[in-house]
mmCIF file of C-alpha atoms in Angstrom:
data_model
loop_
_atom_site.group_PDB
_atom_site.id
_atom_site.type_symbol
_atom_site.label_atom_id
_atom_site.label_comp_id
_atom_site.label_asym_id
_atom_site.label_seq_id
_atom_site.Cartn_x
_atom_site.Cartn_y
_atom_site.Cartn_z
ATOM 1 C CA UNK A 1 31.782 69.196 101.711
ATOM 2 C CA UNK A 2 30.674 65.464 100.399
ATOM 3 C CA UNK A 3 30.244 66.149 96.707
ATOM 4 C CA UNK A 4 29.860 63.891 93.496
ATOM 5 C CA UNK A 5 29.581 65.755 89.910
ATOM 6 C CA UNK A 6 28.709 63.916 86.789
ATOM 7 C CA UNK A 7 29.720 64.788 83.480
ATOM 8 C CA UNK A 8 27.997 65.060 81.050
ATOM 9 C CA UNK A 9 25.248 66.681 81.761
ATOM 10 C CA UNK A 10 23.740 65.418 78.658
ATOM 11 C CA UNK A 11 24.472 63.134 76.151
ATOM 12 C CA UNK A 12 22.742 61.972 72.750
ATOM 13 C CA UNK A 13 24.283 59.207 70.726
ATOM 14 C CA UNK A 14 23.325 57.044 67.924
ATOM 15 C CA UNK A 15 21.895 52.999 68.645
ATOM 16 C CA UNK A 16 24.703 50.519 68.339
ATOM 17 C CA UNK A 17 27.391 53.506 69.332
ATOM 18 C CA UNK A 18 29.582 53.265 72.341
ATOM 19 C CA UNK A 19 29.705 55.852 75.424
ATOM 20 C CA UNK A 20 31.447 56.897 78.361
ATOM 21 C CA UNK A 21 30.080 58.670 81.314
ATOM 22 C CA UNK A 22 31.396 60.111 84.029
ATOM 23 C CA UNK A 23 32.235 60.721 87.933
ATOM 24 C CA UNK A 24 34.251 62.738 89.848
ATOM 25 C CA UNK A 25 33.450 62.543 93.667
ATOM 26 C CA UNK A 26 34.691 63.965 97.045
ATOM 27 C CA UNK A 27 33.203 61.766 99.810
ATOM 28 C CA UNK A 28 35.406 61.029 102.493
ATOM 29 C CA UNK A 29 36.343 58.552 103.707
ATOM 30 C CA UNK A 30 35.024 56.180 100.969
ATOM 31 C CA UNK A 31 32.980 52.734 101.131
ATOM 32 C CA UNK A 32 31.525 52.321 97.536
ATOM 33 C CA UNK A 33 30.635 53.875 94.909
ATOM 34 C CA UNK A 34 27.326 52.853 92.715
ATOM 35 C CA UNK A 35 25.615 53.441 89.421
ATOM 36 C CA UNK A 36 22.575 53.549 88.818
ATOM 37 C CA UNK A 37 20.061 53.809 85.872
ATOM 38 C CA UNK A 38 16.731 55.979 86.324
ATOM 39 C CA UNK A 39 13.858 55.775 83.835
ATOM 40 C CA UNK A 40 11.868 59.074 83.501
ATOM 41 C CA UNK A 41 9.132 58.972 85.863
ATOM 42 C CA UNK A 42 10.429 55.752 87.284
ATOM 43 C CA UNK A 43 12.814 54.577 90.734
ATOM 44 C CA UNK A 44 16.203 54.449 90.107
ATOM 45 C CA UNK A 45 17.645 50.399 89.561
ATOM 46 C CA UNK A 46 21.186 49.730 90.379
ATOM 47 C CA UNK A 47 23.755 48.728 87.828
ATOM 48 C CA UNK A 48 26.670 48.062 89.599
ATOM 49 C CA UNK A 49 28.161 48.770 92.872
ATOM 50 C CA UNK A 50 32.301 48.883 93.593
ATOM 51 C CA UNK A 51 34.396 48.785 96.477
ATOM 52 C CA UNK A 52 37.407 50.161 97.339
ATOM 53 C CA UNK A 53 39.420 47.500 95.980
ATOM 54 C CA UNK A 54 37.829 47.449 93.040
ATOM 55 C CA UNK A 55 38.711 48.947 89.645
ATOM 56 C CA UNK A 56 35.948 47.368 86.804
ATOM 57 C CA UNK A 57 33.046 46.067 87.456
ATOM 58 C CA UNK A 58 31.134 44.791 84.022
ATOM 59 C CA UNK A 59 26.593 44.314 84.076
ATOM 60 C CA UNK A 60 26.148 43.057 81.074
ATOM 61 C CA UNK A 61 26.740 45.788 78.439
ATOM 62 C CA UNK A 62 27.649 48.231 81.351
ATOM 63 C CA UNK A 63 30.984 48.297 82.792
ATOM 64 C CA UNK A 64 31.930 50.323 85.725
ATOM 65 C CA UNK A 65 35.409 51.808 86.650
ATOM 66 C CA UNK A 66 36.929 53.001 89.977
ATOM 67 C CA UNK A 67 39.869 55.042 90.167
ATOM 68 C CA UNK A 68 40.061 55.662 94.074
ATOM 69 C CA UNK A 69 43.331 57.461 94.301
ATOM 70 C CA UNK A 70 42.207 60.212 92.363
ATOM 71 C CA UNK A 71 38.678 59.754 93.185
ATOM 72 C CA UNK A 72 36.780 59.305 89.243
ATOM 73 C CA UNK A 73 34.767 56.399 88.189
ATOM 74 C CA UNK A 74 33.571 55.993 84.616
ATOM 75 C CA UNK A 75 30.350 54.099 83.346
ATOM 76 C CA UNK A 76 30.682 52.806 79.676
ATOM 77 C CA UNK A 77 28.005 51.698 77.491
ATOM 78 C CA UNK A 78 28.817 48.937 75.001
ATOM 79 C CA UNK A 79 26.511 49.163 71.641
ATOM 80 C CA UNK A 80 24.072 51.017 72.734
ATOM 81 C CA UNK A 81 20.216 50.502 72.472
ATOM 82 C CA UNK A 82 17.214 52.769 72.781
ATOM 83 C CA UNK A 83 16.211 51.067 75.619
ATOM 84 C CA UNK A 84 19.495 52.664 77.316
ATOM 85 C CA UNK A 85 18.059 55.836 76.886
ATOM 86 C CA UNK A 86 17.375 57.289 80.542
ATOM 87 C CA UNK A 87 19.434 59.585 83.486
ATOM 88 C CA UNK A 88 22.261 57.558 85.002
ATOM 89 C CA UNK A 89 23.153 58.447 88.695
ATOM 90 C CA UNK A 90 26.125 58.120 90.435
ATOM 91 C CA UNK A 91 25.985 57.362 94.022
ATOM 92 C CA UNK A 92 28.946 57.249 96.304
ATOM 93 C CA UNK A 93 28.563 55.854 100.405
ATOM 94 C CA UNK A 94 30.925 57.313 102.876
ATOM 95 C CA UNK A 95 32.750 55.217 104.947
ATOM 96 C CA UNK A 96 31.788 57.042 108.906
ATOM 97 C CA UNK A 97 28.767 54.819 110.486
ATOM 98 C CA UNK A 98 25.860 54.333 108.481
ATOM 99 C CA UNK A 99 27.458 56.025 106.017
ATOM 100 C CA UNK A 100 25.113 58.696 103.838
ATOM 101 C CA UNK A 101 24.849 58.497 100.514
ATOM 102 C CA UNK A 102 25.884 61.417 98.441
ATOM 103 C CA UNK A 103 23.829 61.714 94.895
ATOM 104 C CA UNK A 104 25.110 63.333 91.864
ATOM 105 C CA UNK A 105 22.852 65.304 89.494
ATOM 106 C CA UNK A 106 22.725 62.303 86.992
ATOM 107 C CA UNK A 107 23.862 62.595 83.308
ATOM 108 C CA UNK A 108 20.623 61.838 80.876
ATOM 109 C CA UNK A 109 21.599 60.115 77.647
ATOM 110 C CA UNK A 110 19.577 59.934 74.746
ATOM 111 C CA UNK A 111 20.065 57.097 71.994
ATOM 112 C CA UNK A 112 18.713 57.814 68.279
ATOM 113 C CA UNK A 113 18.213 55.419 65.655
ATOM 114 C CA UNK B 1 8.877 38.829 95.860
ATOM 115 C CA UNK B 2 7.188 42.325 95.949
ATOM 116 C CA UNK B 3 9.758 44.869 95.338
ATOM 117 C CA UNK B 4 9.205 48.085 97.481
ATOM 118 C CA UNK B 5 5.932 49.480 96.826
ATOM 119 C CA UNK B 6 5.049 53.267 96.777
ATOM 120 C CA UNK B 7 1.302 54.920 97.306
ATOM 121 C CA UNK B 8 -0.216 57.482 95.671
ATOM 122 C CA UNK B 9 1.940 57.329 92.455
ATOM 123 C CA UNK B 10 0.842 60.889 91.658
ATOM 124 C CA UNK B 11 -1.202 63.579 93.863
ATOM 125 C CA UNK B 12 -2.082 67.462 93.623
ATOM 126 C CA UNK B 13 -1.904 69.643 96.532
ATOM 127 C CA UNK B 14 -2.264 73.083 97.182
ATOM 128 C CA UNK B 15 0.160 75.306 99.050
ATOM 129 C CA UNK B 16 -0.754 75.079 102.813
ATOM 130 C CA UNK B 17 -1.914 71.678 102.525
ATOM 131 C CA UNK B 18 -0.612 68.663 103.861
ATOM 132 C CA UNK B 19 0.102 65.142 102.228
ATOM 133 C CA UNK B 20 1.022 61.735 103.464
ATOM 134 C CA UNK B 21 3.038 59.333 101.389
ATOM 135 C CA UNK B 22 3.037 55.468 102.175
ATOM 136 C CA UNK B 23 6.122 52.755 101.521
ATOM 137 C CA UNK B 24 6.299 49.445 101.443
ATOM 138 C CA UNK B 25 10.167 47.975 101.874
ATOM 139 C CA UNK B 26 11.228 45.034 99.579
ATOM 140 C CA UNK B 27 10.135 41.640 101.650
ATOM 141 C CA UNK B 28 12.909 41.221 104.321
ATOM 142 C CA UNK B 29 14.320 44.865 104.646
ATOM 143 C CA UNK B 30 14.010 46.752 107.957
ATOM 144 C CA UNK B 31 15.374 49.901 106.452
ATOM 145 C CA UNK B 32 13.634 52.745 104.840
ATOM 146 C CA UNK B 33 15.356 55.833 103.852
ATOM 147 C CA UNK B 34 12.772 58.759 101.902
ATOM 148 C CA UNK B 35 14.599 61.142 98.939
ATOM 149 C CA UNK B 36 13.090 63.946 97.465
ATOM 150 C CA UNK B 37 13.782 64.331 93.278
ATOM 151 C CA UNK B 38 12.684 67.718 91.576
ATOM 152 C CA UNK B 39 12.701 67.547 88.014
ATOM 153 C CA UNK B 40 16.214 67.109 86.298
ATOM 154 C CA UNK B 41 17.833 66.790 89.664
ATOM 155 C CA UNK B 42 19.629 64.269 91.304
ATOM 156 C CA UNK B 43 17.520 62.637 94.578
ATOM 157 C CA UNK B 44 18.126 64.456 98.083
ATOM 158 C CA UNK B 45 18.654 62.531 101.445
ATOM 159 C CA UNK B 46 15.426 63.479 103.849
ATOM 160 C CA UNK B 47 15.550 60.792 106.470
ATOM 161 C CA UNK B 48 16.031 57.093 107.164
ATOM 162 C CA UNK B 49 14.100 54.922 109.542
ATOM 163 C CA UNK B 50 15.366 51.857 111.815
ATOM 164 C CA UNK B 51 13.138 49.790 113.953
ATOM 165 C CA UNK B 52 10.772 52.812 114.325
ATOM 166 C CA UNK B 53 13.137 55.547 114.912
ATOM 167 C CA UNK B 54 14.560 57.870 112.415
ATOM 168 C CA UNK B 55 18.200 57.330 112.262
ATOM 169 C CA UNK B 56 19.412 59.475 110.146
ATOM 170 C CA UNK B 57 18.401 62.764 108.637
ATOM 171 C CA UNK B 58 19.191 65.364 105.700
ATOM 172 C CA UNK B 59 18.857 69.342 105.433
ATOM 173 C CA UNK B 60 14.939 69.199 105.292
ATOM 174 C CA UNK B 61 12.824 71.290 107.674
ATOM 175 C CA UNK B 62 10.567 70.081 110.599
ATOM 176 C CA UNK B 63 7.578 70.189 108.056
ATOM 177 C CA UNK B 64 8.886 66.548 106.523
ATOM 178 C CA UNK B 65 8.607 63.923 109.326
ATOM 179 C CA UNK B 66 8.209 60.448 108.603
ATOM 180 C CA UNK B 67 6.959 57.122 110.384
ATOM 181 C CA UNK B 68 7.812 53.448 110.623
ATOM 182 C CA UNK B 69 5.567 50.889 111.423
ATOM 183 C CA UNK B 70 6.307 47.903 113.698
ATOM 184 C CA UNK B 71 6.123 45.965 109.902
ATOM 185 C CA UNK B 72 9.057 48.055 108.303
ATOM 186 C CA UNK B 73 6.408 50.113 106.192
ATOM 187 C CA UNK B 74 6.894 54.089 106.883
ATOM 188 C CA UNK B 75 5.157 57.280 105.959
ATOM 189 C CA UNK B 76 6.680 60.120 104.621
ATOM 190 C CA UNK B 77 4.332 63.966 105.510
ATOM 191 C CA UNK B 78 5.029 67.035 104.500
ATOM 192 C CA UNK B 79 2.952 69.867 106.381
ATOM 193 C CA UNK B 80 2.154 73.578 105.263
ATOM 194 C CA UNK B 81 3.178 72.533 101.421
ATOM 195 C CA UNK B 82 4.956 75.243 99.241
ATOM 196 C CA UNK B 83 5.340 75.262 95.551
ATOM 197 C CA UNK B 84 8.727 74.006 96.206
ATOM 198 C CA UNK B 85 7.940 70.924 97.464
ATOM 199 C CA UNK B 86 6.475 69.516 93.819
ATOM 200 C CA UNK B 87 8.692 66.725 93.199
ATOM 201 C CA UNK B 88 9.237 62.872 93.252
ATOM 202 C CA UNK B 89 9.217 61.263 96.368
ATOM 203 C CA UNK B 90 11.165 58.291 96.252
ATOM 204 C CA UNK B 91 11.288 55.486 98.584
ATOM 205 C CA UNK B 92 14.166 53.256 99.185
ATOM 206 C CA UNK B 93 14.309 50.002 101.289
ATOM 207 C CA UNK B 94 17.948 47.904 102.933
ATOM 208 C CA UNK B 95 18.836 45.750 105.072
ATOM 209 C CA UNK B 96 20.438 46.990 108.444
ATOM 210 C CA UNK B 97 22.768 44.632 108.708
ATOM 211 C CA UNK B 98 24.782 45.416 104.948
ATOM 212 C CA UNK B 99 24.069 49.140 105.442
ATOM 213 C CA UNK B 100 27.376 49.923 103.623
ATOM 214 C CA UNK B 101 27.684 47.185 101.156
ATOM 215 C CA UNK B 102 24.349 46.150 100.613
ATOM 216 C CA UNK B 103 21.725 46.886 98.256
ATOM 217 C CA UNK B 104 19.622 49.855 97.737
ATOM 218 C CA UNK B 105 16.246 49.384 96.443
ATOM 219 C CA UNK B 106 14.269 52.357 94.924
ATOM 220 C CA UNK B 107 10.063 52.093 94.772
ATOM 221 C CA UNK B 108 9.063 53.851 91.652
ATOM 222 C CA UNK B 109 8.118 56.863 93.817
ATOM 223 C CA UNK B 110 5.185 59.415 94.184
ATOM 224 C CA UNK B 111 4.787 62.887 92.180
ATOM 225 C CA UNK B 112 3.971 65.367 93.963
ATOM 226 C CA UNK B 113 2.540 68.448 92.065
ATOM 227 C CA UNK B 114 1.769 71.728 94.605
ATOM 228 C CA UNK B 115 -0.501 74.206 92.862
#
């Protein structure tokens, strides 16, 4: 079964303090794999999206990694702000036609003054 | 450029009721794909629309069905609602031709409270 599990579940960290979430998936066979951040009450916006033969992808204060051997990506958070306080959501595409998306549960981080 | 536009924004219902939600794709997609989001969850796959016809669909029961106009907008309804079905309905619009690369874009969605 197609699965993608986030950890964290939750996360609270101070403004200006670095963090790493992450993303271990199952989806096969595997097109891409995507982050994206979701405002409460609000659509999710993407943040990055990597390929195969890709292994970091930086946004900005975000960087994305992709380990596709053993199937984890990572999203880190570069001095954080409160404004980075929402759910992030990790997304991975299969690779069969059309290829479904498969949604994890999304790790919520909270940043404090 | 309008982004992809989502109506109501939020709605009650009672249980046996039925709703209709309305989507408007980003300017230029031809793909609409509907996800249901309860509250801490991650969103759930309910069906995707191409030129009309649904092309793809996820474990939801014949009471969600869905519509695409001949302009790429779609409707999302949900008959006979249960208390289960209270969530946010998000709407998200591509483009056909970079299904698997391409971008996804997510409308801001509609809550959907069943009392």
């Amino acid at each position: 079964k197609n699965q993608v599990e986030q950890s964290p579940q939750s996360l609270i960290i101070l403004e200006g303090k670095n963090c790493t979430l992450q993303c271990n998936y199952t989806v096969s066979p595997f097109s891409n794999l995507r982050w994206y951040k979701q405002d409460t009450g609000r659509g999710p916006v993407s943040l990055t999206i990597m390929t195969f033969s890709e292994n970091t992808k930086s946004n900005g204060r975000y960087t994305a990694t992709l380990d596709a051997d053993t199937k984890q990506s990572s999203l880190h958070i570069t001095a954080s702000q409160l404004s980075d306080s929402a759910s992030y959501i990790c997304v991975v595409r299969g690779g069969t036609s059309y290829g479904k998306l498969t949604f994890g549960q999304g790790t919520i981080l909270t940043v404090h003054p | 450029d309008a982004g992809v536009t989502q109506s109501p924004t939020h709605l009650i219902k009672t249980r046996g009721q039925q709703v209709t939600l309305r989507c408007s794709p980003k300017s230029g997609h031809d793909t609409v794909s509907w996800y249901q989001q309860a509250l801490g969850q991650g969103p759930q796959f309910i069906f995707q629309y191409y030129e009309e016809e649904e092309r793809q669909r996820g474990n939801f029961p014949d009471r969600f069905s869905g519509h695409q106009f001949p302009n790429y907008s779609s409707e999302l309804n949900v008959n006979a609602l249960l208390l289960g079905d209270s969530a946010l309905y998000l709407c998200a619009s591509s483009l056909a031709v970079k299904s698997i690369t391409g971008e996804l874009f997510f409308g801001e969605g509609s809550r959907l409270t069943v009392l």
